[in-house]
PDB file of C-alpha atoms in Angstrom:
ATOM      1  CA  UNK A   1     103.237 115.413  90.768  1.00 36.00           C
ATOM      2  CA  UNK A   2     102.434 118.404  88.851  1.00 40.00           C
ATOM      3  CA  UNK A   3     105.322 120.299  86.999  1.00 40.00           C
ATOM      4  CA  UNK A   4     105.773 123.946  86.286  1.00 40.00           C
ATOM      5  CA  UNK A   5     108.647 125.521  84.633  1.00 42.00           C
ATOM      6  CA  UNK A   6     109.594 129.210  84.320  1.00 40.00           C
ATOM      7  CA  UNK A   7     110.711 130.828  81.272  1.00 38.00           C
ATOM      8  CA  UNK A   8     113.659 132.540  82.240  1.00 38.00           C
ATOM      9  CA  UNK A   9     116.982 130.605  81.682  1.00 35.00           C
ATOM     10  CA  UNK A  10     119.786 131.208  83.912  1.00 37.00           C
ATOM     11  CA  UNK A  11     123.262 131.988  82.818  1.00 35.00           C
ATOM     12  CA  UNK A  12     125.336 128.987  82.109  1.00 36.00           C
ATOM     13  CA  UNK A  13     127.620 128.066  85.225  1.00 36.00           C
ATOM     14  CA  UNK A  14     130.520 125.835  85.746  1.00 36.00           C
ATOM     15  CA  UNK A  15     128.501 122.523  87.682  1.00 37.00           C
ATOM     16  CA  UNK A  16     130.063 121.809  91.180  1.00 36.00           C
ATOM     17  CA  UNK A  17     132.027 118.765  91.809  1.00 36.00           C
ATOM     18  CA  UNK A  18     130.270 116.105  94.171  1.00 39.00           C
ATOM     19  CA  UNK A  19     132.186 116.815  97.577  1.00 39.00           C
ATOM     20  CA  UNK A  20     131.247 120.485  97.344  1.00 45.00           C
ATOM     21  CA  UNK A  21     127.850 121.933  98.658  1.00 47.00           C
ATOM     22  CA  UNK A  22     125.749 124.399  96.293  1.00 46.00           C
ATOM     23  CA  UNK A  23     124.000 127.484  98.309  1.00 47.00           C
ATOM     24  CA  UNK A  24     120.586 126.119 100.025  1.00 45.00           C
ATOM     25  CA  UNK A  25     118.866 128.591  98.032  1.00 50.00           C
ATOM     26  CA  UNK A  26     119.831 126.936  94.768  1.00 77.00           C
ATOM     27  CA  UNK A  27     116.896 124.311  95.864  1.00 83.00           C
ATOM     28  CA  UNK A  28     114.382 126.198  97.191  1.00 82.00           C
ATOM     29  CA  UNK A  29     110.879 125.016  99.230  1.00 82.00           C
ATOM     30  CA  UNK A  30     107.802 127.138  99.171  1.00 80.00           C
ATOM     31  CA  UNK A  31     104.355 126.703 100.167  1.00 76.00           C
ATOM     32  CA  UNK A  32     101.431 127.096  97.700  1.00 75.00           C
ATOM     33  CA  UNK A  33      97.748 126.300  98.353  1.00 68.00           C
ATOM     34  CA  UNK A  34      98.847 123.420 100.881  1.00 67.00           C
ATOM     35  CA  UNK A  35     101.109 122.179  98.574  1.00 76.00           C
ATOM     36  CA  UNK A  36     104.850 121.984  99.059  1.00 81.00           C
ATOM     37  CA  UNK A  37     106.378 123.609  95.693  1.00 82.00           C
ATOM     38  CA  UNK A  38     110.427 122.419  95.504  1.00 84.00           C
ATOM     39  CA  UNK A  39     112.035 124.783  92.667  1.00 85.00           C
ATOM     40  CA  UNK A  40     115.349 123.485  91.681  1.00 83.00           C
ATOM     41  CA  UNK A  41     118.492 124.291  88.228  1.00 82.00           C
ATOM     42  CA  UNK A  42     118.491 121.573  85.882  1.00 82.00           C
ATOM     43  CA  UNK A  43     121.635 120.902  85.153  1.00 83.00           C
ATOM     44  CA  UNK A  44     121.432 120.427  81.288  1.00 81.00           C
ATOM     45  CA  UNK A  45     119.126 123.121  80.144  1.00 76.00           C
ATOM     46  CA  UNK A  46     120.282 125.423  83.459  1.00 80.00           C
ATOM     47  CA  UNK A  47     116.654 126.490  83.795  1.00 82.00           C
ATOM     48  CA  UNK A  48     114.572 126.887  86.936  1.00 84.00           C
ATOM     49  CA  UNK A  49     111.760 124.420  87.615  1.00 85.00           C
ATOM     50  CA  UNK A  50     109.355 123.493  89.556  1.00 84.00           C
ATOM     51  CA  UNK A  51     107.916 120.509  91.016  1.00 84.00           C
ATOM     52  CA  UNK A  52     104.199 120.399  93.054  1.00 81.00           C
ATOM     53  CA  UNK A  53     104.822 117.468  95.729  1.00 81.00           C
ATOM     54  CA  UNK A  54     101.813 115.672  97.376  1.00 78.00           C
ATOM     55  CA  UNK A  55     103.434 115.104 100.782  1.00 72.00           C
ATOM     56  CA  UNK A  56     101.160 112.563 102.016  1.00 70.00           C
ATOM     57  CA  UNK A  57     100.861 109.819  98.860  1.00 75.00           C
ATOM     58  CA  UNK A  58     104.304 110.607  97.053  1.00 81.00           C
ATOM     59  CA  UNK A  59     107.632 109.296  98.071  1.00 86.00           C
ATOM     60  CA  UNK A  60     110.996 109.908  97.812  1.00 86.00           C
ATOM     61  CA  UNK A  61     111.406 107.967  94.791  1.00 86.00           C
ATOM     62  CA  UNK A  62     108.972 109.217  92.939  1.00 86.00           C
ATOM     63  CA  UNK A  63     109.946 112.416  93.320  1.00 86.00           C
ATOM     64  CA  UNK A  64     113.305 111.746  91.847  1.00 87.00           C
ATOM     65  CA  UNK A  65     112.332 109.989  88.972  1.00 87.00           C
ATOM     66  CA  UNK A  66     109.935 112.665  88.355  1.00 86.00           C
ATOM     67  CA  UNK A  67     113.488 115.070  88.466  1.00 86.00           C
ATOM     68  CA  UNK A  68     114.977 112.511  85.807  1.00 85.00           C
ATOM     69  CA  UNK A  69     111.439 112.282  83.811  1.00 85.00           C
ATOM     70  CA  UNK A  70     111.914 116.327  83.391  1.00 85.00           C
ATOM     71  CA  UNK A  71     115.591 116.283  82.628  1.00 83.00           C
ATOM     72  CA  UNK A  72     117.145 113.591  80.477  1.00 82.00           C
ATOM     73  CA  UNK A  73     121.001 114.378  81.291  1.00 83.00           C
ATOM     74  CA  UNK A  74     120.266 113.318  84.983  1.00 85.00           C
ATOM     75  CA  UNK A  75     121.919 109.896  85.374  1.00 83.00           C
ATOM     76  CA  UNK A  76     121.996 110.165  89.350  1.00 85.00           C
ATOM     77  CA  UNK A  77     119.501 111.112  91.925  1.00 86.00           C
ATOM     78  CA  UNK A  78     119.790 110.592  95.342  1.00 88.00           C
ATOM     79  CA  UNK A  79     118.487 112.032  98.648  1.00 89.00           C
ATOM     80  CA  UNK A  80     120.584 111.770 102.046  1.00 90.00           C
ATOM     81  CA  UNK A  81     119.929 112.811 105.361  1.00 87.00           C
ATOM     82  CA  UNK A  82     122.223 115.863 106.984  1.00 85.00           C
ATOM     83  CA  UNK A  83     124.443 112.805 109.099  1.00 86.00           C
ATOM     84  CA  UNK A  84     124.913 111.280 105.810  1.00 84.00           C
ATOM     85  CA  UNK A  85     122.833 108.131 105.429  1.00 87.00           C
ATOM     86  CA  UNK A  86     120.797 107.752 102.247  1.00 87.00           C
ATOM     87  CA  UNK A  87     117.098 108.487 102.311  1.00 87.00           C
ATOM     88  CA  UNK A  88     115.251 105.462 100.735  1.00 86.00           C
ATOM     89  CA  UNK A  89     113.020 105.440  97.835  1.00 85.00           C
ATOM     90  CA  UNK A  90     109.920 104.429 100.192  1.00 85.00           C
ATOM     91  CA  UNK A  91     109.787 107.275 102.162  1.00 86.00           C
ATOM     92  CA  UNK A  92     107.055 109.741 101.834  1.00 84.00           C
ATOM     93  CA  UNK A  93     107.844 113.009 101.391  1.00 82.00           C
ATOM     94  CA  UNK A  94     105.834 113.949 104.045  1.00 80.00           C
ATOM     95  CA  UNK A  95     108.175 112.989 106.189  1.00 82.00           C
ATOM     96  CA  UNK A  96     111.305 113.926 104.216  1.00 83.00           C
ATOM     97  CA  UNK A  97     110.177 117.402 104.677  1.00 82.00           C
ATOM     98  CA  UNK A  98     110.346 118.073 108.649  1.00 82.00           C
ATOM     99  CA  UNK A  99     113.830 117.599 108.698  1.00 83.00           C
ATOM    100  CA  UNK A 100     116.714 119.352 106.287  1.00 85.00           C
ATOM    101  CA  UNK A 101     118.257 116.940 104.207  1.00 86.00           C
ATOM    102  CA  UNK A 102     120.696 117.321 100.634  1.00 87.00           C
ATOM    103  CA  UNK A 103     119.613 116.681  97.057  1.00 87.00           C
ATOM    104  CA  UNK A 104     122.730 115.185  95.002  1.00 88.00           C
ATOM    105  CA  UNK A 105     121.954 115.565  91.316  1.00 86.00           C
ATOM    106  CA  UNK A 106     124.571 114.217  88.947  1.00 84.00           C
ATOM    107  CA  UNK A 107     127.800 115.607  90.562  1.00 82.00           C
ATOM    108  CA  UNK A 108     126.288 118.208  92.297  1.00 83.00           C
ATOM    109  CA  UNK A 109     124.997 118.129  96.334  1.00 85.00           C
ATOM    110  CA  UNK A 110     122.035 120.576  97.177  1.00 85.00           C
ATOM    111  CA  UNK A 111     121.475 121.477 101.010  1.00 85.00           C
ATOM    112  CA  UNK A 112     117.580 121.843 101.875  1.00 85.00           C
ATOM    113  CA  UNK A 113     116.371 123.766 104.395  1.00 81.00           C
ATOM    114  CA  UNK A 114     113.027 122.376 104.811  1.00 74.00           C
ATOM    115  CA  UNK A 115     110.155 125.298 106.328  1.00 66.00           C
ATOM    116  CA  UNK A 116     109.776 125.342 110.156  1.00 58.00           C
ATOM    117  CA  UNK A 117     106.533 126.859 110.015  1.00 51.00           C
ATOM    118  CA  UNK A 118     105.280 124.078 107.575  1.00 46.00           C
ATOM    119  CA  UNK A 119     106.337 120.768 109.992  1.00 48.00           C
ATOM    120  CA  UNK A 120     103.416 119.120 110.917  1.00 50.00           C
ATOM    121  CA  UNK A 121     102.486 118.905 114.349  1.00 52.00           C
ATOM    122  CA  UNK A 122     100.919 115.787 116.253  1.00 58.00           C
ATOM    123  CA  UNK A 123      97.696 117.435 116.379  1.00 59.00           C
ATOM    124  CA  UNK A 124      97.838 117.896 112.824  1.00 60.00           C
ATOM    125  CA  UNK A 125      98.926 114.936 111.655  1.00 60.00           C
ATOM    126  CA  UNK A 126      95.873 113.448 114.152  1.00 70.00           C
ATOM    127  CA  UNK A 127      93.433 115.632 112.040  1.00 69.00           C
ATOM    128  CA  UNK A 128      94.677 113.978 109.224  1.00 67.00           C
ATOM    129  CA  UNK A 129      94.722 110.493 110.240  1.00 72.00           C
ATOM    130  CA  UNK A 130      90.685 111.591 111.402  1.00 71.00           C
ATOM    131  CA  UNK A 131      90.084 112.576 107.943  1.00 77.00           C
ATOM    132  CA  UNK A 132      91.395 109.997 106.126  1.00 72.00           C
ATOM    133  CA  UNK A 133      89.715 107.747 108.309  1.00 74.00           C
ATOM    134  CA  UNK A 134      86.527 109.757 107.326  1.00 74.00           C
ATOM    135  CA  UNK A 135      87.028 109.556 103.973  1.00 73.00           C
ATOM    136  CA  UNK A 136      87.442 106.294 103.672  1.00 67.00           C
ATOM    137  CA  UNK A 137      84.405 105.274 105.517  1.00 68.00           C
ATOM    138  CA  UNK A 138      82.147 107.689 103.370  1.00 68.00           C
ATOM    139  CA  UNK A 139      83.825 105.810 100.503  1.00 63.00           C
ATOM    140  CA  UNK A 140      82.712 102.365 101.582  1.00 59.00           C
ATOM    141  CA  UNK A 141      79.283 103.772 102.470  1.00 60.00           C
ATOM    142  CA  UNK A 142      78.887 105.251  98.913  1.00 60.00           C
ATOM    143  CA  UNK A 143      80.104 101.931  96.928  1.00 56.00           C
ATOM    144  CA  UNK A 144      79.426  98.892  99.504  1.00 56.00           C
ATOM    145  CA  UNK A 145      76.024  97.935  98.117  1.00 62.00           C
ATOM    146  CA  UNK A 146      77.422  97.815  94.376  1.00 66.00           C
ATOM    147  CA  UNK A 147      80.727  96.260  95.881  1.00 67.00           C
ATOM    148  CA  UNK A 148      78.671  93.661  97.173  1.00 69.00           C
ATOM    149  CA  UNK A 149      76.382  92.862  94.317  1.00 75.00           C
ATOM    150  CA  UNK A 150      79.401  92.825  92.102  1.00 75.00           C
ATOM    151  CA  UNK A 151      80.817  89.939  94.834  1.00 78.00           C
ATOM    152  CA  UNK A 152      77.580  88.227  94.993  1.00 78.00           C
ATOM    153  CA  UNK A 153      77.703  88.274  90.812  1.00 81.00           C
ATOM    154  CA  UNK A 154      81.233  86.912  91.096  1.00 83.00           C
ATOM    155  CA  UNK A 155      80.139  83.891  93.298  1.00 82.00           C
ATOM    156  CA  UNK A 156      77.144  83.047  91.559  1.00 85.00           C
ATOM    157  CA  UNK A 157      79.562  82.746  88.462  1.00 86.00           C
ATOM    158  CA  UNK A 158      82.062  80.456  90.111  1.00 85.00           C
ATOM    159  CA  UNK A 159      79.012  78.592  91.985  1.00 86.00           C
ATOM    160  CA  UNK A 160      77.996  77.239  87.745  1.00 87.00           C
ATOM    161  CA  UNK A 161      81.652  76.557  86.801  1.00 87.00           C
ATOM    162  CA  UNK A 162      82.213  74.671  89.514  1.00 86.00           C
ATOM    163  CA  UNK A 163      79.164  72.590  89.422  1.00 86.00           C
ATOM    164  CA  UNK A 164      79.300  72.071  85.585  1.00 86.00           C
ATOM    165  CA  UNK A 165      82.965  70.717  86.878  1.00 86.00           C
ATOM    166  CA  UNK A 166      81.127  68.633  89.272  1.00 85.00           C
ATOM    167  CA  UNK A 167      78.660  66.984  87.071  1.00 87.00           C
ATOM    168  CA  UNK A 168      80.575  64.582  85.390  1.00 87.00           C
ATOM    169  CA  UNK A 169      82.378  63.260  88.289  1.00 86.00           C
ATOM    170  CA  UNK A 170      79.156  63.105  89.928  1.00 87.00           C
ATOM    171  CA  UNK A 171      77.471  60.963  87.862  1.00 87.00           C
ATOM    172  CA  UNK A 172      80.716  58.713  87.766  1.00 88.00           C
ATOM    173  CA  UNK A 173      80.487  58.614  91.086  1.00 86.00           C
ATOM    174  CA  UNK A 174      77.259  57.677  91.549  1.00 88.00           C
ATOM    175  CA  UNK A 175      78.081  54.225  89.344  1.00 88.00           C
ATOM    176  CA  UNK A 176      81.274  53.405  91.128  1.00 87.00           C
ATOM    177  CA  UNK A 177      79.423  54.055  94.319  1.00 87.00           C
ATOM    178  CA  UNK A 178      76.442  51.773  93.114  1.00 87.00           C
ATOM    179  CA  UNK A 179      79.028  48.963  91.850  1.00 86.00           C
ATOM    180  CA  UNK A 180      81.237  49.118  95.415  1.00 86.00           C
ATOM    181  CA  UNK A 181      77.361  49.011  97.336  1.00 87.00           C
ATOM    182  CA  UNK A 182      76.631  45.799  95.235  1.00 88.00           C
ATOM    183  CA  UNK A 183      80.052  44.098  95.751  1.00 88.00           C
ATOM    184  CA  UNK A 184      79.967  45.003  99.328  1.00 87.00           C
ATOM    185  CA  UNK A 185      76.333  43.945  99.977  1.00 88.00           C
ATOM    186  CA  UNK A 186      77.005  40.430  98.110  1.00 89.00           C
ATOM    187  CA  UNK A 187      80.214  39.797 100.554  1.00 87.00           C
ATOM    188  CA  UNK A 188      78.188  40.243 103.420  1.00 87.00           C
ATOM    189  CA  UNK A 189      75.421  37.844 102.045  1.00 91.00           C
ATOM    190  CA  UNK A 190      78.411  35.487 101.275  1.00 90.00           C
ATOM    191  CA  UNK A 191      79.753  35.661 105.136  1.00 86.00           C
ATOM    192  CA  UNK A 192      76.177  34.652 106.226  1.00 88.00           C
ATOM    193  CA  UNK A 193      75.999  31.856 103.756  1.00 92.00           C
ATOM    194  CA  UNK A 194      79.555  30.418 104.899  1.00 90.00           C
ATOM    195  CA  UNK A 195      78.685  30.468 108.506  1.00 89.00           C
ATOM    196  CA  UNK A 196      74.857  28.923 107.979  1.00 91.00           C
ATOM    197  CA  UNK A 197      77.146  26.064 106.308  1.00 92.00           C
ATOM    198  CA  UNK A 198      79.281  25.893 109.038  1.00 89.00           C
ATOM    199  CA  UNK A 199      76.973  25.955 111.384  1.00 89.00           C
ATOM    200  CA  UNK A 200      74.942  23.097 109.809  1.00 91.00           C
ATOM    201  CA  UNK A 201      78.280  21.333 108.780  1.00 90.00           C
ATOM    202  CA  UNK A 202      79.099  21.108 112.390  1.00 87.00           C
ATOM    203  CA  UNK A 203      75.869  20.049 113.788  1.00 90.00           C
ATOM    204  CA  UNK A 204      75.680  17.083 111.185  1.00 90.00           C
ATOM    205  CA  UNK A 205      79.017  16.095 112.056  1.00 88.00           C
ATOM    206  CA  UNK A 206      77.983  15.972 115.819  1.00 88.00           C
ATOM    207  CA  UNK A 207      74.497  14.428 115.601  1.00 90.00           C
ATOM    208  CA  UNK A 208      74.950  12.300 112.551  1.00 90.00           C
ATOM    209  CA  UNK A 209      78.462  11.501 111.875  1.00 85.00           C
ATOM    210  CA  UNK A 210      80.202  11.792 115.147  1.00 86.00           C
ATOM    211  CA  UNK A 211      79.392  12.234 119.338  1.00 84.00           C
ATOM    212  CA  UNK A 212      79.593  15.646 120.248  1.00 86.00           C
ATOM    213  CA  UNK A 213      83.289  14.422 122.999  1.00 85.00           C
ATOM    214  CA  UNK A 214      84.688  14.760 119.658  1.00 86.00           C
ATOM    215  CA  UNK A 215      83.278  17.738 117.812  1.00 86.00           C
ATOM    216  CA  UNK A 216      83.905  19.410 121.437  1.00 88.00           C
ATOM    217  CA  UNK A 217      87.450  20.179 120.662  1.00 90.00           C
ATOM    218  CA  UNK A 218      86.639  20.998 116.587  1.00 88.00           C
ATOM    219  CA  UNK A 219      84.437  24.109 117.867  1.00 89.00           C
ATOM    220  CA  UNK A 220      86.825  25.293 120.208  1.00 90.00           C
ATOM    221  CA  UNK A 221      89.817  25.289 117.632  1.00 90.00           C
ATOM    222  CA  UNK A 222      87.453  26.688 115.593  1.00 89.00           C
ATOM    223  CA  UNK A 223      85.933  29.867 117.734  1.00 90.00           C
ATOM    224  CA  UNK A 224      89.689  30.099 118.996  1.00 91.00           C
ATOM    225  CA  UNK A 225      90.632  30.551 115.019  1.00 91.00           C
ATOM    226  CA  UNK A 226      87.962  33.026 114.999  1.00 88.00           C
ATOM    227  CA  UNK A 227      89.247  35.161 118.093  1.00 90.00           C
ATOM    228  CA  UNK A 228      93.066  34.971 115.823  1.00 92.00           C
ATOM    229  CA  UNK A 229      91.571  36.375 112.862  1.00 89.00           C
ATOM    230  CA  UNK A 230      89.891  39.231 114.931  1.00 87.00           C
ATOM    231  CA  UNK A 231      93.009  40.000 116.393  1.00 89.00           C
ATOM    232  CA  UNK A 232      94.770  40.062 113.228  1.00 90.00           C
ATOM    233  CA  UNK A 233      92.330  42.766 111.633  1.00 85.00           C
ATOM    234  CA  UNK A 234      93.075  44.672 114.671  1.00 88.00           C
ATOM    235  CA  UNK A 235      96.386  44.420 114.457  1.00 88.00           C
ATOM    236  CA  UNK A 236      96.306  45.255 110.418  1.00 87.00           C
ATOM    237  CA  UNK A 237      93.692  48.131 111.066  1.00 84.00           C
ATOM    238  CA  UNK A 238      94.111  49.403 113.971  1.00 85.00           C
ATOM    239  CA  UNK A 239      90.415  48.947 114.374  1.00 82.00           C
ATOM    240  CA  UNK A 240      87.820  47.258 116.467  1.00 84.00           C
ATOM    241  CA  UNK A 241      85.900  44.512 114.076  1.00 80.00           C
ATOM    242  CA  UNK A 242      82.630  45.824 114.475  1.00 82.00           C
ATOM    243  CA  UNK A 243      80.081  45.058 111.615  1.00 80.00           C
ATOM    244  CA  UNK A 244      79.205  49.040 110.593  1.00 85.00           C
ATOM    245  CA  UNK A 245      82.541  49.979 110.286  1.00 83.00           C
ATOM    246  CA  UNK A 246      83.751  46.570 108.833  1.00 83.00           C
ATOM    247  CA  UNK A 247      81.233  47.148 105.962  1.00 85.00           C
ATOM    248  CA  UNK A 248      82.586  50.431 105.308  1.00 85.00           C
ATOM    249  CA  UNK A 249      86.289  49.842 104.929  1.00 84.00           C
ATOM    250  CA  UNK A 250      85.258  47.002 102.296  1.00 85.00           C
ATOM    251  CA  UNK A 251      82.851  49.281 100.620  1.00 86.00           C
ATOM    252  CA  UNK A 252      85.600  52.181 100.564  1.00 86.00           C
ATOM    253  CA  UNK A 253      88.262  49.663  99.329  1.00 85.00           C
ATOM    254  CA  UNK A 254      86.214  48.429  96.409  1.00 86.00           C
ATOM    255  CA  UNK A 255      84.875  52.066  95.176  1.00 86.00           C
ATOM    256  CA  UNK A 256      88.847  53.329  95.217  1.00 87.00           C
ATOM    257  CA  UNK A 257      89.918  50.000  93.334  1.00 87.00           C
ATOM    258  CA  UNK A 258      87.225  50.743  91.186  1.00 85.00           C
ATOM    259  CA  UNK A 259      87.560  54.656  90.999  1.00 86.00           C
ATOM    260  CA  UNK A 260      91.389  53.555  89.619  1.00 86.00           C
ATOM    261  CA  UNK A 261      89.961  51.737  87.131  1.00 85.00           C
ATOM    262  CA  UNK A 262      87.771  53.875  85.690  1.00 84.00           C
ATOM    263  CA  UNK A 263      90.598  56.830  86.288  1.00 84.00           C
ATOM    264  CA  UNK A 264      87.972  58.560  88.424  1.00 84.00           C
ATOM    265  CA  UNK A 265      90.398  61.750  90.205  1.00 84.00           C
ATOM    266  CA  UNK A 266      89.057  61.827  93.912  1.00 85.00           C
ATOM    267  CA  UNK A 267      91.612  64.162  94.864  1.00 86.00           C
ATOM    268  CA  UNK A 268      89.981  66.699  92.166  1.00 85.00           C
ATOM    269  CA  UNK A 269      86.827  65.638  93.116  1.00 87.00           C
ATOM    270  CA  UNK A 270      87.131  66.552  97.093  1.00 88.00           C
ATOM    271  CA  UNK A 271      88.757  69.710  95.744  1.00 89.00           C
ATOM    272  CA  UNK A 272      85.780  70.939  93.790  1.00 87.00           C
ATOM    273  CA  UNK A 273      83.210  69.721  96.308  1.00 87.00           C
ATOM    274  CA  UNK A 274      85.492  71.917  99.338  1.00 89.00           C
ATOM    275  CA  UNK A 275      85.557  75.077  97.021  1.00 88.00           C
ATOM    276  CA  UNK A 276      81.620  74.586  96.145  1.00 87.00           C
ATOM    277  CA  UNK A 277      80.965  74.322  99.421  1.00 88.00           C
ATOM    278  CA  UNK A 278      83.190  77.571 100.724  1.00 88.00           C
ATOM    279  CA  UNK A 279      81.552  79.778  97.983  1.00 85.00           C
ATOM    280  CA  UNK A 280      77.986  78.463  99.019  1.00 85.00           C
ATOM    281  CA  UNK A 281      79.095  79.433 102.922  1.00 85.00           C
ATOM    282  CA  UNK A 282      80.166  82.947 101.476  1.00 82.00           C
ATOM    283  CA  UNK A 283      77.404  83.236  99.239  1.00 80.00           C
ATOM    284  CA  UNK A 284      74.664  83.008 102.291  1.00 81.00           C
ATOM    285  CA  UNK A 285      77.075  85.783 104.587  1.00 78.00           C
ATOM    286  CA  UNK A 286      76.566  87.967 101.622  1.00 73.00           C
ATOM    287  CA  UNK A 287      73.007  87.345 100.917  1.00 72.00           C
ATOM    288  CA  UNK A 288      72.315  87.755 104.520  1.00 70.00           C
ATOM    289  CA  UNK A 289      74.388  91.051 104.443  1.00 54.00           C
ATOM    290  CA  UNK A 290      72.773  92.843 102.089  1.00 50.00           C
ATOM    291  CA  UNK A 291      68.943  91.384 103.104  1.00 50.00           C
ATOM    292  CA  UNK A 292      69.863  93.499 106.641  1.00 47.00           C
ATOM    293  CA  UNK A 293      72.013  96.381 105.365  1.00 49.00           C
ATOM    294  CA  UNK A 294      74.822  95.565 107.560  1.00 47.00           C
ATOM    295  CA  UNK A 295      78.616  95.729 106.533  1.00 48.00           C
ATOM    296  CA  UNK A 296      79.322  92.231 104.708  1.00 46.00           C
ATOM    297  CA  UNK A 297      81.761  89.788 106.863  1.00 47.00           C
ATOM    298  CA  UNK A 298      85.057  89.746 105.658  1.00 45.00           C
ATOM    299  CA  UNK A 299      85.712  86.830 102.712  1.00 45.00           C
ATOM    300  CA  UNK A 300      88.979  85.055 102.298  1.00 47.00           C
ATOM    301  CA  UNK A 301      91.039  85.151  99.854  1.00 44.00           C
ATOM    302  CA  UNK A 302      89.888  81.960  98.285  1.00 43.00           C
ATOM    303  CA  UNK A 303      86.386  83.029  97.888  1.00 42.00           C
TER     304      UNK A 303
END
């Protein structure tokens, strides 16, 4: 909002008391260059003034404060419509201006009469929709290439911070992983040894020791034991024992015992290894965007 003031004072006048209305054409509205100019007294210096409006990016607050900005006695500026209800702060003066409406500055209530001939029109207001809508895609055009390079910059940045992040708990991953791989791999080995003894304990006992009408009912307790503890690890799992996924819930419960103990963060670690992962995915989009010249894919907020 541009500001002009004129250089002739008025004569000093007794101000108005809030209930009573001031002449319209104490607050005046004229059009210059496409511009609505709003000439108004201010009450401490009782001089004319006037203030340039941009109707279609400057509100109703702004345009007060601009008021108070230019005169420091004004302690209260408010706009209401003709019914009454109070004009809010957020409303462009654009709109503001098709309808009358009252100024109250201080004490002191100002009927507008806002310009017939200057209301804009659907068609108009169309036009300018069209032209803002041009003018913003001329600006992408014009700054999308350096926009994008500036992203792809960004992301390349983030890419080596988060890796350097990475690199440590990588390589103390890698030794808790090796460590839970051994542990794991010597159970298994230790299962197999177990049953070969049991398997050559009971076919001493039936050959050697005793006939097999007495180690008949030993094996059946014994595979009926067996079919109890599979149950069991269903019931405690919720899993089927089968030997792949056996292995990994013992290799996953030794390398978290073992991440605890060497205060390895795994919750930080997936963390870091999601974000790598979305700023490589939003890395290629851009690449590939500006290798074919086409508009780049919208990024979350994240990246």
């Amino acid at each position: 909002v541009q500001l002009w003031r004129h250089n002739r004072t008025w004569a000093r006048q007794e101000g108005a008391s809030y209930s009573m209305l001031v002449p319209s054409d104490e607050v005046t509205i004229n059009y210059r260059h496409g511009l609505p100019m709003i000439t108004l007294t201010l009450p401490t210096r009782r001089e004319r003034c006037q203030f340039a409006v941009k109707p279609v990016v400057a509100t109703v607050g702004a345009f007060l404060q601009d008021i108070q900005r230019e005169d420091k006695g004004i302690v209260r500026a408010e706009v209401f419509a003709t019914d009454g209800s109070k004009v809010s702060d957020a409303t462009l003066m654009e709109v503001l201006l098709m309808n009358d409406f009252k100024l109250v500055i201080n004490n002191t209530t100002y009927s507008v009469s806002a310009p017939i001939k200057d209301k804009l029109s659907s068609e108009h207001a169309t036009e300018m929709e069209d032209i803002k809508s041009l003018v913003h895609r001329l600006f992408v055009a014009l700054h999308l290439e350096d926009h994008q390079i500036k992203k792809e910059r960004e992301l390349l940045q983030k890419l080596d911070h988060l890796k350097e992040q990475l690199m440590p708990l990588e390589q103390m991953k890698a030794r808790i992983m090796d460590s839970a791989d051994a542990k794991t791999s010597r159970l298994l080995w230790v299962g197999l040894a177990l049953m070969s003894t049991q398997g050559g304990a009971l076919a001493w006992l039936t050959w050697w020791v005793y006939s097999w009408d007495i180690m008949e009912p030993v094996t059946y307790f014994i595979t009926y034991g067996s079919a109890m503890a599979f149950y069991a690890y269903f019931v405690l799992t919720k899993q089927d024992y089968v030997y792949p996924d056996a292995k990994d819930r013992q290799f996953l419960h030794y390398f978290y015992r073992k991440s605890k103990a060497q205060h390895f963060n795994v919750e930080q670690y997936n963390k870091l290894k999601e974000e790598l992962a979305e700023a490589e995915e939003s890395l290629k989009r851009l690449r590939q965007a500006l290798h074919l010249k086409l508009p780049i894919q919208e990024i979350t907020n994240k990246d």
